[in-house]
């Protein structure tokens, strides 16, 4: 037996020595008692390297977590001194994640990051931080951040660009590229642009370049186009320097849509299924005597039929190849017309505020009018066969008498300028005649003024050049004369009631003037638009001014003989009288049979024909004269009376 004696002494507070304890252990009989170890469920094990999505050690305490992340960001900045960008790159990667990714930086950590970076902009002026800065600039949906975070974000962008202007290019690109968003989401975008234009005026040119670069394609959705244009108009409110560029860009883009829509209509018009709209080729006088609005009614009918075809195609009723093709074309027409309608309605709504009497009085509205007039001359007028874009000037000019005077004088100056091409002069005359005919706000004084100017020019032209008709050369030499006479006749058809004085006498002695013109050697009833001349003949005969149907019939007979090849001798008929002509004169008289198509395009364009854009047409209602408002009983006259 082995006896082990162990003595322990403990001292209590009284200084008494505890009793000695003896422990006897028998190696064979004593059982060893083991301590039981238990783990509490409240204990959590953390790895030193375990970090959350923001790259710092996790913590349930928000204050501790924020403190740790602050230290983490500061450490990342300090590491840059040793060219170590690993921590910065980690932050950058989190900033670049989309909103749907759970690993994206949290709102609280974003606030901390922006606060630190705003105070340390000079420290991130390094290529090692470029990715971080770009990730912040392009932070997805930053404009939808909570107010506190959004304020910090904008402040950082302002500090960054003010301290390091080289980043303005990337910032402006990111901002303007988002102009496709709805206006309610781009308020802060405009605040930033306004701030930088004010603090760094030289940035205006860069902004202008990006406005052009990021303009949506014509094939983009209507909503993107409307949003972008709305944002452009918002920009012009606080940046007057970019007004001309913005309106120039808008006019160019609208012309593209307008011309493409017209091309689509022309293509659809050529399709076989539209034969019913092309008119019968018989000698029915009612078809020949129809006025110019028939063409527009055809266009409207075409669009309606196109929409119906498209609806049928969606229902699976269209199976034939030709019908499928037509449905595809009509869908394109439907989309283009919808885009054009929405855009023009938007611009006109904007203009209604920009040319209010108050802004006209202050001169601001006049400045915009002058810009649009310049764009009309440089962009709209030279473009052939636009159908809608010209209504911007049609609308804005009718807001004040002074603006109408200015627009009319502009058209007259172009039409009779020695520095303009023949085509430009003719286009201007077409606009002049169509504007006077259709603009509801035009006064009687303005109608008489334009009529007096045109009649004086025509009288002078006949006196000076009528003998040239019998000389060698085709009638194309006198295109301006015919364009001027046609414009005057078109005006007369719509405005003849305004061209009489109180005693019933004709202003500008129109009764004598028209009698002189129709029997002149120029024979304008032959070379001007047939529909206009037929309506003009009806009205002048009804009013007792001139009698044109005999001359028209003679012209038709001459044309018919030329087409059938029956005119074997160099003779012509004018006013029902047959005269012998020399070979050179015969060439002039038959010119229309050879190259008449050159005249047709010029004759048949009336810029302010009725609109077929549904919403925009409603907006023009108070400014536009429909033919049925001016025609009276002339449209229903019996052709046999002629």
C-alpha positions as MATLAB code, in Angstrom:
seq = 'XXXXXXXXXXXXXXXXXXXXXXXXXXXXXXXXXXXXXXXXXXXXXXXXXXXXXXXXXXXXXXXXXXXXXXXXXXXXXXXXXXXXXXXXXXXXXXXXXXXXXXXXXXXXXXXXXXXXXXXXXXXXXXXXXXXXXXXXXXXXXXXXXXXXXXXXXXXXXXXXXXXXXXXXXXXXXXXXXXXXXXXXXXXXXXXXXXXXXXXXXXXXXXXXXXXXXXXXXXXXXXXXXXXXXXXXXXXXXXXXXXXXXXXXXXXXXXXXXXXXXXXXXXXXXXXXXXXXXXXXXXXXXXXXXXXXXXXXXXXXXXXXXXXXXXXXXXXXXXXXXXXXXXXXXXXXXXXXXXXXXXXXXXXXXXXXXXXXXXXXXXXXXXXXXXXXXXXXXXXXXXXXXXXXXXXXXXXXXXXXXXXXXXXXXXXXXXXXXXXXXXXXXXXXXXXXXXXXXXXXXXXXXXXXXXXXXXXXXXXXXXXXXXXXXXXXXXXXXXXXXXXXXXXXXXXXXXXXXXXXXXXXXXXXXXXXXXXXXXXXXXXXXXXXXXXXXXXXXXXXXXXXXXXXXXXXXXXXXXXXXXXXXXXXXXXXXXXXXXXXXXXXXXXXXXXXXXXXXXXXXXXXXXXXXXXXXXXXXXXXXXXXXXXXXXXXXXXXXXXXXX';
ca = [
       0.000    0.000    0.000;
       1.310    3.274   -0.994;
       0.250    6.191    1.128;
       0.441    9.558   -0.361;
       0.088   12.411    1.934;
      -0.741   15.801    0.511;
      -0.948   18.852    2.685;
      -2.535   22.043    1.656;
      -2.836   25.089    3.694;
      -5.238   27.781    2.910;
      -5.441   31.061    4.590;
      -8.899   32.415    5.207;
      -9.653   36.042    6.011;
      -9.050   35.324    9.698;
      -5.663   33.880    9.042;
      -6.666   30.367   10.282;
      -4.807   27.506    8.729;
      -7.120   24.904    7.239;
      -6.940   21.328    8.323;
      -4.598   18.961    6.627;
      -6.308   16.568    4.319;
      -4.991   13.157    3.605;
      -5.694   11.335    0.472;
      -5.088    7.636    0.295;
      -5.268    6.126   -3.116;
      -5.145    2.494   -4.012;
      -4.012    2.072   -7.613;
      -6.188   -0.983   -8.022;
      -9.337    0.022   -6.155;
      -9.642    3.730   -6.856;
     -11.761    4.612   -9.930;
     -10.791    7.681  -11.923;
     -13.601   10.156  -12.445;
     -13.424   12.119  -15.703;
     -14.761   15.688  -16.164;
     -17.586   16.033  -18.669;
     -17.104   18.832  -21.235;
     -20.226   20.514  -22.684;
     -20.497   23.223  -25.410;
     -22.986   26.049  -25.140;
     -25.224   26.727  -28.122;
     -24.706   30.465  -27.619;
     -21.068   30.275  -28.556;
     -20.285   31.169  -32.227;
     -17.015   30.359  -33.853;
     -15.568   32.982  -36.235;
     -12.765   32.505  -38.646;
     -10.340   35.389  -38.674;
     -10.519   35.495  -42.456;
     -14.334   35.222  -42.677;
     -15.657   38.422  -44.219;
     -19.018   39.652  -45.366;
     -20.010   40.797  -48.851;
     -18.387   44.163  -48.271;
     -15.000   42.633  -47.587;
     -14.823   43.199  -43.829;
     -15.309   40.995  -40.794;
     -18.929   40.391  -40.018;
     -20.598   41.864  -36.996;
     -24.129   42.040  -35.716;
     -23.566   45.449  -34.185;
     -24.173   48.128  -36.886;
     -21.789   50.567  -35.265;
     -19.037   47.998  -35.067;
     -19.692   46.952  -38.677;
     -19.513   50.550  -39.865;
     -16.329   51.172  -37.914;
     -14.749   48.045  -39.375;
     -15.758   48.996  -42.927;
     -14.430   52.503  -42.437;
     -11.103   51.037  -41.363;
     -11.222   48.705  -44.337;
     -11.678   51.579  -46.824;
      -8.946   53.630  -45.177;
      -6.660   50.609  -45.284;
      -7.421   50.252  -48.987;
      -6.383   53.860  -49.552;
      -3.225   53.444  -47.482;
      -2.316   50.340  -49.453;
      -2.167   52.489  -52.566;
       1.003   54.051  -51.211;
       2.692   50.690  -51.723;
       1.052   50.201  -55.141;
      -1.261   47.554  -53.702;
      -4.691   47.927  -55.310;
      -6.193   44.592  -54.279;
      -8.513   46.083  -51.647;
      -9.555   48.938  -53.922;
     -10.272   46.463  -56.709;
     -12.415   44.430  -54.338;
     -14.512   47.511  -53.557;
     -14.705   48.352  -57.250;
     -16.001   44.890  -58.089;
     -18.777   45.238  -55.546;
     -19.743   48.646  -56.910;
     -19.990   47.219  -60.427;
     -22.484   44.521  -59.525;
     -26.086   44.950  -60.731;
     -28.881   45.796  -58.330;
     -30.189   42.227  -58.487;
     -26.943   40.786  -57.071;
     -26.980   40.187  -53.298;
     -23.218   40.737  -53.114;
     -23.598   44.344  -54.198;
     -22.362   46.954  -51.750;
     -24.864   47.776  -49.030;
     -26.433   51.177  -48.623;
     -24.660   51.900  -45.312;
     -21.269   50.921  -46.672;
     -21.879   52.968  -49.821;
     -22.460   56.011  -47.650;
     -19.227   55.378  -45.765;
     -17.287   54.878  -48.994;
     -18.635   58.061  -50.575;
     -17.895   60.102  -47.441;
     -14.301   58.889  -47.270;
     -13.647   59.313  -50.990;
     -15.167   62.806  -51.014;
     -12.626   63.771  -48.357;
      -9.733   62.037  -50.081;
     -10.198   62.853  -53.773;
      -6.510   63.631  -54.215;
      -5.579   60.141  -52.968;
      -7.644   58.427  -55.678;
      -6.030   60.466  -58.440;
      -4.158   57.396  -59.564;
      -4.503   54.863  -62.383;
      -4.928   52.245  -59.652;
      -8.289   53.850  -58.775;
      -9.658   54.293  -62.273;
     -11.833   51.190  -62.060;
     -13.221   52.312  -58.720;
     -14.122   55.771  -60.032;
     -15.717   54.336  -63.169;
     -17.733   51.876  -61.105;
     -19.091   54.781  -59.050;
     -19.852   56.905  -62.116;
     -21.681   53.994  -63.754;
     -23.306   52.789  -60.546;
     -26.497   51.124  -61.681;
     -29.697   53.052  -60.888;
     -27.915   55.556  -58.693;
     -30.779   57.957  -59.312;
     -33.086   55.646  -57.333;
     -30.943   55.608  -54.196;
     -32.557   56.788  -50.934;
     -32.360   60.518  -50.386;
     -29.406   60.400  -47.977;
     -27.325   58.158  -50.226;
     -28.316   60.075  -53.346;
     -27.172   63.332  -51.781;
     -23.800   61.814  -50.896;
     -23.473   60.340  -54.392;
     -24.129   63.663  -56.133;
     -21.771   65.456  -53.755;
     -18.986   63.004  -54.559;
     -19.535   63.439  -58.317;
     -19.403   67.217  -57.927;
     -16.231   67.085  -55.806;
     -14.594   64.591  -58.141;
     -15.237   66.616  -61.281;
     -14.379   69.928  -59.665;
     -11.065   68.535  -58.391;
     -10.299   66.282  -61.344;
     -12.030   67.765  -64.457;
     -10.677   64.962  -66.606;
     -13.538   62.788  -65.328;
     -16.267   65.078  -66.706;
     -16.252   63.284  -70.049;
     -17.122   59.939  -68.463;
     -19.645   61.566  -66.144;
     -21.445   63.418  -68.944;
     -21.553   60.284  -71.079;
     -23.103   58.316  -68.231;
     -25.664   61.044  -67.584;
     -26.746   61.767  -71.159;
     -26.913   58.097  -72.116;
     -29.715   57.811  -69.550;
     -31.870   60.428  -71.260;
     -33.906   57.514  -72.584;
     -35.374   57.280  -69.076;
     -38.678   58.890  -68.202;
     -38.313   62.575  -67.214;
     -39.295   61.912  -63.600;
     -36.190   59.724  -63.269;
     -33.734   62.212  -64.757;
     -34.243   65.186  -62.458;
     -30.863   64.661  -60.779;
     -29.211   64.111  -64.154;
     -30.256   67.596  -65.197;
     -29.179   69.064  -61.871;
     -25.676   67.680  -62.409;
     -25.457   68.952  -65.996;
     -26.697   72.392  -64.948;
     -24.142   72.474  -62.116;
     -21.189   71.599  -64.319;
     -22.212   73.887  -67.177;
     -22.338   76.707  -64.655;
     -19.039   75.861  -62.940;
     -17.180   74.667  -66.065;
     -18.657   76.548  -69.071;
     -16.208   74.894  -71.459;
     -18.076   71.606  -70.994;
     -20.960   72.798  -73.194;
     -19.356   71.582  -76.410;
     -18.777   68.152  -74.934;
     -22.380   67.954  -73.793;
     -23.559   68.910  -77.274;
     -21.478   66.153  -78.861;
     -22.947   63.535  -76.539;
     -26.503   64.742  -77.162;
     -25.984   63.849  -80.809;
     -24.121   60.616  -80.073;
     -26.731   59.114  -77.770;
     -29.849   60.117  -79.714;
     -31.879   56.905  -80.099;
     -32.025   55.199  -83.445;
     -35.186   55.723  -85.480;
     -35.893   52.006  -85.049;
     -35.826   52.215  -81.263;
     -39.076   52.153  -79.353;
     -41.376   55.156  -79.409;
     -41.028   55.514  -75.647;
     -37.252   55.845  -75.837;
     -37.515   58.464  -78.553;
     -40.149   60.460  -76.687;
     -38.214   60.258  -73.404;
     -34.978   61.369  -75.023;
     -36.620   64.300  -76.800;
     -38.408   65.328  -73.615;
     -35.078   65.401  -71.790;
     -33.514   67.431  -74.587;
     -36.278   69.997  -74.266;
     -35.760   70.082  -70.492;
     -32.082   70.784  -71.082;
     -32.884   73.799  -73.268;
     -34.688   75.393  -70.313;
     -31.478   75.879  -68.327;
     -28.890   75.849  -71.094;
     -29.818   78.453  -73.692;
     -26.456   77.992  -75.437;
     -27.506   74.542  -76.642;
     -30.947   75.542  -77.937;
     -29.991   75.831  -81.581;
     -28.070   72.538  -81.506;
     -30.972   70.725  -79.842;
     -33.604   72.051  -82.245;
     -31.342   71.370  -85.201;
     -30.895   67.789  -84.011;
     -34.627   67.367  -83.523;
     -35.471   68.735  -86.964;
     -32.945   66.414  -88.609;
     -34.280   63.336  -86.826;
     -37.912   64.193  -87.526;
     -37.160   64.747  -91.208;
     -35.632   61.267  -91.315;
     -38.819   59.757  -89.910;
     -41.029   61.912  -92.126;
     -39.243   60.985  -95.343;
     -39.121   57.309  -94.432;
     -42.844   57.291  -93.722;
     -43.533   58.895  -97.081;
     -41.349   56.296  -98.789;
     -43.302   53.538  -97.060;
     -46.557   55.075  -98.223;
     -45.257   55.307 -101.767;
     -44.198   51.673 -101.626;
     -47.573   50.635 -100.320;
     -49.281   52.746 -102.963;
     -47.475   50.738 -105.640;
     -48.898   47.469 -104.362;
     -51.560   45.806 -106.494;
     -54.092   45.688 -103.691;
     -54.311   49.480 -103.760;
     -55.605   49.756 -107.321;
     -58.929   50.993 -106.008;
     -57.157   54.076 -104.682;
     -55.337   54.812 -107.918;
     -58.479   55.924 -109.702;
     -60.137   54.699 -112.860;
     -58.301   55.443 -116.114;
     -61.540   56.280 -117.900;
     -62.515   59.720 -119.116;
     -64.851   60.347 -116.205;
     -64.683   64.080 -115.652;
     -65.437   63.725 -111.950;
     -62.150   61.867 -111.490;
     -60.262   64.493 -113.405;
     -61.900   67.380 -111.568;
     -61.195   66.119 -108.044;
     -59.164   68.531 -105.946;
     -55.752   67.885 -104.460;
     -57.110   66.497 -101.207;
     -57.978   63.196 -102.836;
     -54.330   62.223 -102.622;
     -54.366   62.811  -98.891;
     -57.602   60.931  -98.449;
     -55.905   58.051 -100.229;
     -53.039   58.190  -97.781;
     -55.408   58.146  -94.829;
     -57.333   55.254  -96.366;
     -54.094   53.430  -96.990;
     -53.101   53.735  -93.361;
     -56.491   52.562  -92.174;
     -56.389   49.591  -94.504;
     -52.828   48.861  -93.463;
     -53.838   48.766  -89.811;
     -56.749   46.482  -90.630;
     -54.476   44.194  -92.605;
     -52.073   44.074  -89.696;
     -54.856   43.211  -87.247;
     -56.057   40.465  -89.544;
     -52.534   39.151  -89.814;
     -52.283   38.968  -86.032;
     -55.468   36.901  -86.000;
     -53.944   34.466  -88.432;
     -56.279   35.309  -91.298;
     -53.547   36.439  -93.692;
     -51.760   33.473  -95.215;
     -50.885   34.406  -98.751;
     -47.369   35.678  -99.393;
     -48.470   38.976 -100.940;
     -50.855   39.742  -98.101;
     -48.162   38.940  -95.538;
     -45.804   41.376  -97.235;
     -48.434   44.100  -97.180;
     -49.061   43.476  -93.501;
     -45.360   43.844  -92.765;
     -45.170   47.104  -94.660;
     -48.312   48.415  -92.998;
     -46.903   47.581  -89.567;
     -43.881   49.685  -90.413;
     -46.178   52.519  -91.490;
     -48.139   52.152  -88.297;
     -45.014   52.387  -86.134;
     -43.505   55.294  -88.055;
     -46.709   57.318  -88.024;
     -47.161   56.657  -84.308;
     -43.628   57.835  -83.526;
     -43.959   60.901  -85.717;
     -47.348   61.751  -84.263;
     -46.101   61.553  -80.660;
     -42.908   63.502  -81.326;
     -44.571   66.346  -83.214;
     -47.326   66.587  -80.614;
     -44.676   66.812  -77.903;
     -42.744   69.548  -79.692;
     -45.858   71.557  -80.436;
     -46.900   71.402  -76.784;
     -43.486   72.724  -75.849;
     -43.699   75.497  -78.438;
     -47.097   76.605  -77.162;
     -45.327   77.699  -73.979;
     -42.198   79.020  -75.663;
     -44.074   81.443  -77.925;
     -46.654   82.635  -75.432;
     -47.514   86.355  -75.614;
     -45.357   86.982  -72.549;
     -42.295   85.326  -74.050;
     -42.878   86.999  -77.389;
     -43.041   90.332  -75.606;
     -39.816   89.608  -73.694;
     -38.022   88.658  -76.907;
     -37.248   85.104  -75.838;
     -39.986   83.651  -78.045;
     -38.791   85.718  -81.001;
     -35.317   84.256  -80.571;
     -36.681   80.729  -80.780;
     -38.797   81.659  -83.811;
     -35.718   82.996  -85.598;
     -33.833   79.780  -84.845;
     -36.658   77.665  -86.237;
     -36.917   79.890  -89.310;
     -33.217   79.389  -89.985;
     -33.637   75.624  -89.596;
     -36.636   75.698  -91.918;
     -34.521   77.352  -94.601;
     -31.526   75.056  -94.142;
     -33.220   71.704  -93.433;
     -36.922   71.575  -94.245;
     -37.207   73.615  -97.421;
     -34.527   71.716  -99.391;
     -36.047   68.325  -98.477;
     -38.546   66.965 -100.988;
     -41.994   65.772 -100.061;
     -41.993   65.968  -96.309;
     -45.552   65.745  -95.043;
     -45.419   66.735  -91.391;
     -42.247   68.477  -90.204;
     -43.247   71.755  -91.850;
     -46.194   72.058  -89.496;
     -43.835   73.208  -86.762;
     -43.374   76.506  -88.608;
     -47.033   76.466  -89.617;
     -47.989   76.415  -85.948;
     -45.407   78.684  -84.375;
     -45.784   81.427  -86.993;
     -49.524   81.722  -86.350;
     -49.041   82.650  -82.703;
     -48.609   86.333  -83.559;
     -49.305   88.516  -86.609;
     -45.705   89.725  -86.535;
     -44.452   86.157  -86.756;
     -46.720   85.459  -89.735;
     -45.445   88.592  -91.450;
     -41.885   87.458  -90.879;
     -42.510   83.964  -92.237;
     -44.320   85.251  -95.333;
     -41.558   87.735  -96.084;
     -38.997   84.956  -95.684;
     -40.807   82.802  -98.257;
     -41.147   85.701 -100.701;
     -37.479   86.612 -100.333;
     -36.427   83.041 -101.102;
     -38.882   82.643 -103.989;
     -37.630   85.682 -105.839;
     -34.003   85.820 -104.786;
     -31.402   85.830 -107.542;
     -29.061   83.809 -105.308;
     -31.323   80.777 -104.914;
     -31.605   77.768 -107.208;
     -34.670   77.263 -109.370;
     -35.772   74.271 -107.279;
     -35.514   76.250 -104.040;
     -37.527   79.114 -105.500;
     -40.275   76.775 -106.627;
     -40.390   75.035 -103.251;
     -40.703   78.394 -101.533;
     -43.587   79.359 -103.829;
     -45.307   76.080 -103.024;
     -44.974   76.825  -99.328;
     -46.180   80.377  -99.821;
     -49.334   79.416 -101.706;
     -50.133   76.504  -99.403;
     -49.582   78.576  -96.264;
     -51.875   81.415  -97.345;
     -54.504   78.875  -98.376;
     -54.449   76.801  -95.185;
     -53.352   79.029  -92.289;
     -56.506   80.022  -90.427;
     -54.923   82.911  -88.531;
     -53.738   84.708  -91.673;
     -55.469   88.053  -91.948;
     -57.176   89.557  -94.995;
     -54.475   92.221  -95.115;
     -51.796   89.549  -95.395;
     -53.735   87.691  -98.100;
     -54.043   90.877 -100.155;
     -50.384   91.740  -99.627;
     -49.135   88.400 -100.949;
     -51.660   88.436 -103.801;
     -50.565   91.924 -104.825;
     -46.908   90.911 -104.799;
     -47.492   87.813 -106.942;
     -49.764   89.514 -109.467;
     -47.253   92.356 -109.905;
     -44.431   89.915 -110.519;
     -46.491   87.850 -112.980;
     -47.597   90.914 -114.920;
     -44.038   92.105 -115.209;
     -42.819   88.648 -116.251;
     -45.408   88.404 -119.062;
     -44.543   91.847 -120.374;
     -40.828   91.140 -120.391;
     -40.650   87.514 -121.530;
     -43.815   86.487 -123.366;
     -42.093   86.729 -126.742;
     -39.531   84.139 -125.609;
     -42.208   81.443 -125.872;
     -41.856   81.464 -129.662;
     -38.086   81.172 -129.478;
     -36.007   78.025 -129.422;
     -36.137   76.199 -126.115;
     -38.503   74.199 -123.964;
     -41.053   75.497 -121.535;
     -38.875   74.487 -118.600;
     -37.384   77.951 -118.947;
     -40.512   79.315 -117.309;
     -40.918   76.957 -114.353;
     -40.863   79.822 -111.898;
     -43.675   81.546 -113.770;
     -45.861   78.445 -113.605;
     -45.039   77.848 -109.935;
     -45.984   81.441 -109.128;
     -49.228   81.307 -111.078;
     -50.173   77.971 -109.516;
     -49.482   79.311 -106.014;
     -51.715   82.298 -106.744;
     -54.526   80.123 -108.120;
     -54.296   77.796 -105.135;
     -54.565   80.771 -102.809;
     -57.508   82.087 -104.795;
     -59.425   78.813 -104.507;
     -59.285   79.049 -100.703;
     -59.281   82.809 -100.160;
     -61.359   84.337 -102.954;
     -63.891   85.632 -100.418;
     -61.101   87.718  -98.823;
     -60.128   89.255 -102.151;
     -63.199   91.443 -102.610;
     -63.750   94.878 -101.145;
     -66.952   96.025  -99.475;
     -68.484   96.970 -102.849;
     -67.792   93.539 -104.353;
     -64.878   94.716 -106.491;
     -61.879   92.473 -106.832;
     -58.679   93.523 -105.087;
     -55.583   93.769 -107.257;
     -57.955   93.887 -110.274;
     -57.967   90.095 -110.293;
     -60.737   89.924 -112.890;
     -58.591   91.681 -115.488;
     -55.430   89.967 -114.316;
     -56.685   86.388 -114.690;
     -58.207   87.059 -118.103;
     -54.845   88.348 -119.264;
     -52.885   85.409 -117.823;
     -54.959   82.503 -119.114;
     -54.788   83.675 -122.729;
     -51.089   84.544 -122.643;
     -48.611   82.547 -124.698;
     -47.416   80.866 -121.515;
     -50.759   79.016 -121.398;
     -50.543   78.348 -117.602;
     -53.731   76.247 -117.615;
     -51.784   73.631 -119.525;
     -48.596   73.462 -117.467;
     -49.898   73.868 -113.920;
     -51.432   71.164 -111.753;
     -54.595   69.897 -113.448;
     -56.642   69.506 -110.263;
     -55.854   73.027 -109.131;
     -56.602   74.454 -112.573;
     -59.938   72.637 -112.752;
     -61.046   73.956 -109.381;
     -59.739   77.400 -110.291;
     -61.759   77.242 -113.527;
     -64.924   76.373 -111.617;
     -64.575   79.227 -109.157;
     -63.544   81.881 -111.678;
     -66.437   80.946 -113.943;
     -68.862   81.011 -111.021;
     -67.522   84.420 -109.970;
     -67.499   85.708 -113.548;
     -63.768   86.468 -113.556;
     -62.432   84.241 -116.317;
     -63.629   81.407 -118.552;
     -61.097   78.621 -118.663;
     -62.851   75.443 -119.737;
     -62.535   76.129 -123.469;
     -58.772   76.546 -123.107;
     -58.531   73.447 -120.930;
     -60.436   71.387 -123.478;
     -58.188   72.654 -126.253;
     -55.118   71.736 -124.217;
     -56.482   68.270 -123.584;
     -57.145   67.710 -127.278;
     -53.638   68.810 -128.152;
     -52.202   66.484 -125.545;
     -54.297   63.615 -126.811;
     -53.120   64.119 -130.396;
     -49.545   64.203 -129.191;
     -49.923   60.971 -127.240;
     -51.590   59.178 -130.160;
     -49.025   60.469 -132.646;
     -51.598   62.176 -134.837;
     -49.853   65.506 -134.954;
     -47.837   65.087 -138.122;
     -47.553   68.761 -138.917;
     -45.959   71.477 -136.822;
     -49.219   73.074 -135.720;
     -50.624   73.891 -132.308;
     -53.927   74.990 -130.976;
     -54.320   77.737 -128.455;
     -57.648   79.030 -127.242;
     -59.480   77.024 -129.907;
     -57.534   78.644 -132.810;
     -55.115   76.664 -134.979;
     -51.896   78.470 -135.894;
     -49.028   77.435 -138.101;
     -45.721   77.253 -136.259;
     -42.150   76.812 -137.188;
     -40.269   73.696 -136.205;
     -38.736   75.472 -133.238;
     -42.128   76.556 -132.009;
     -43.413   73.033 -132.479;
     -40.644   71.811 -130.224;
     -41.777   74.225 -127.515;
     -45.426   73.240 -127.861;
     -44.716   69.517 -127.634;
     -42.216   69.850 -124.816;
     -44.795   68.777 -122.280;
     -45.309   65.480 -124.106;
     -41.641   64.602 -123.879;
     -40.577   65.808 -120.455;
     -43.855   66.472 -118.705;
     -42.824   64.262 -115.806;
     -40.312   66.915 -114.776;
     -43.213   69.257 -114.137;
     -45.495   66.754 -112.434;
     -43.354   66.407 -109.332;
     -43.123   70.160 -108.930;
     -46.813   70.713 -109.600;
     -48.187   68.104 -107.239;
     -46.539   69.078 -103.971;
     -48.651   71.083 -101.531;
     -46.704   71.289  -98.251;
     -49.705   71.925  -96.036;
     -51.984   69.245  -97.341;
     -54.159   67.715  -94.602;
     -52.308   65.788  -91.928;
     -52.982   62.101  -91.412;
     -51.300   61.980  -87.977;
     -54.248   61.557  -85.645;
     -53.187   63.449  -82.505;
     -51.186   66.099  -84.304;
     -54.051   66.857  -86.645;
     -56.266   67.547  -83.628;
     -53.674   70.003  -82.308;
     -53.694   71.859  -85.641;
     -57.477   72.088  -85.813;
     -57.703   75.697  -84.654;
     -54.982   76.783  -87.068;
     -55.955   74.896  -90.214;
     -58.521   75.506  -92.978;
     -60.067   72.356  -94.397;
     -61.156   72.427  -98.016;
     -64.804   71.904  -97.117;
     -64.641   75.151  -95.129;
     -63.603   77.115  -98.217;
     -65.120   75.231 -101.141;
     -68.732   76.249 -100.585;
     -70.905   74.862 -103.378;
     -68.080   74.520 -105.890;
     -67.280   70.953 -104.963;
     -70.846   69.828 -105.617;
     -71.344   71.678 -108.894;
     -72.632   69.512 -111.717;
     -69.853   68.895 -114.195;
     -72.292   69.313 -117.055;
     -72.573   72.978 -116.114;
     -68.918   73.381 -117.039;
];
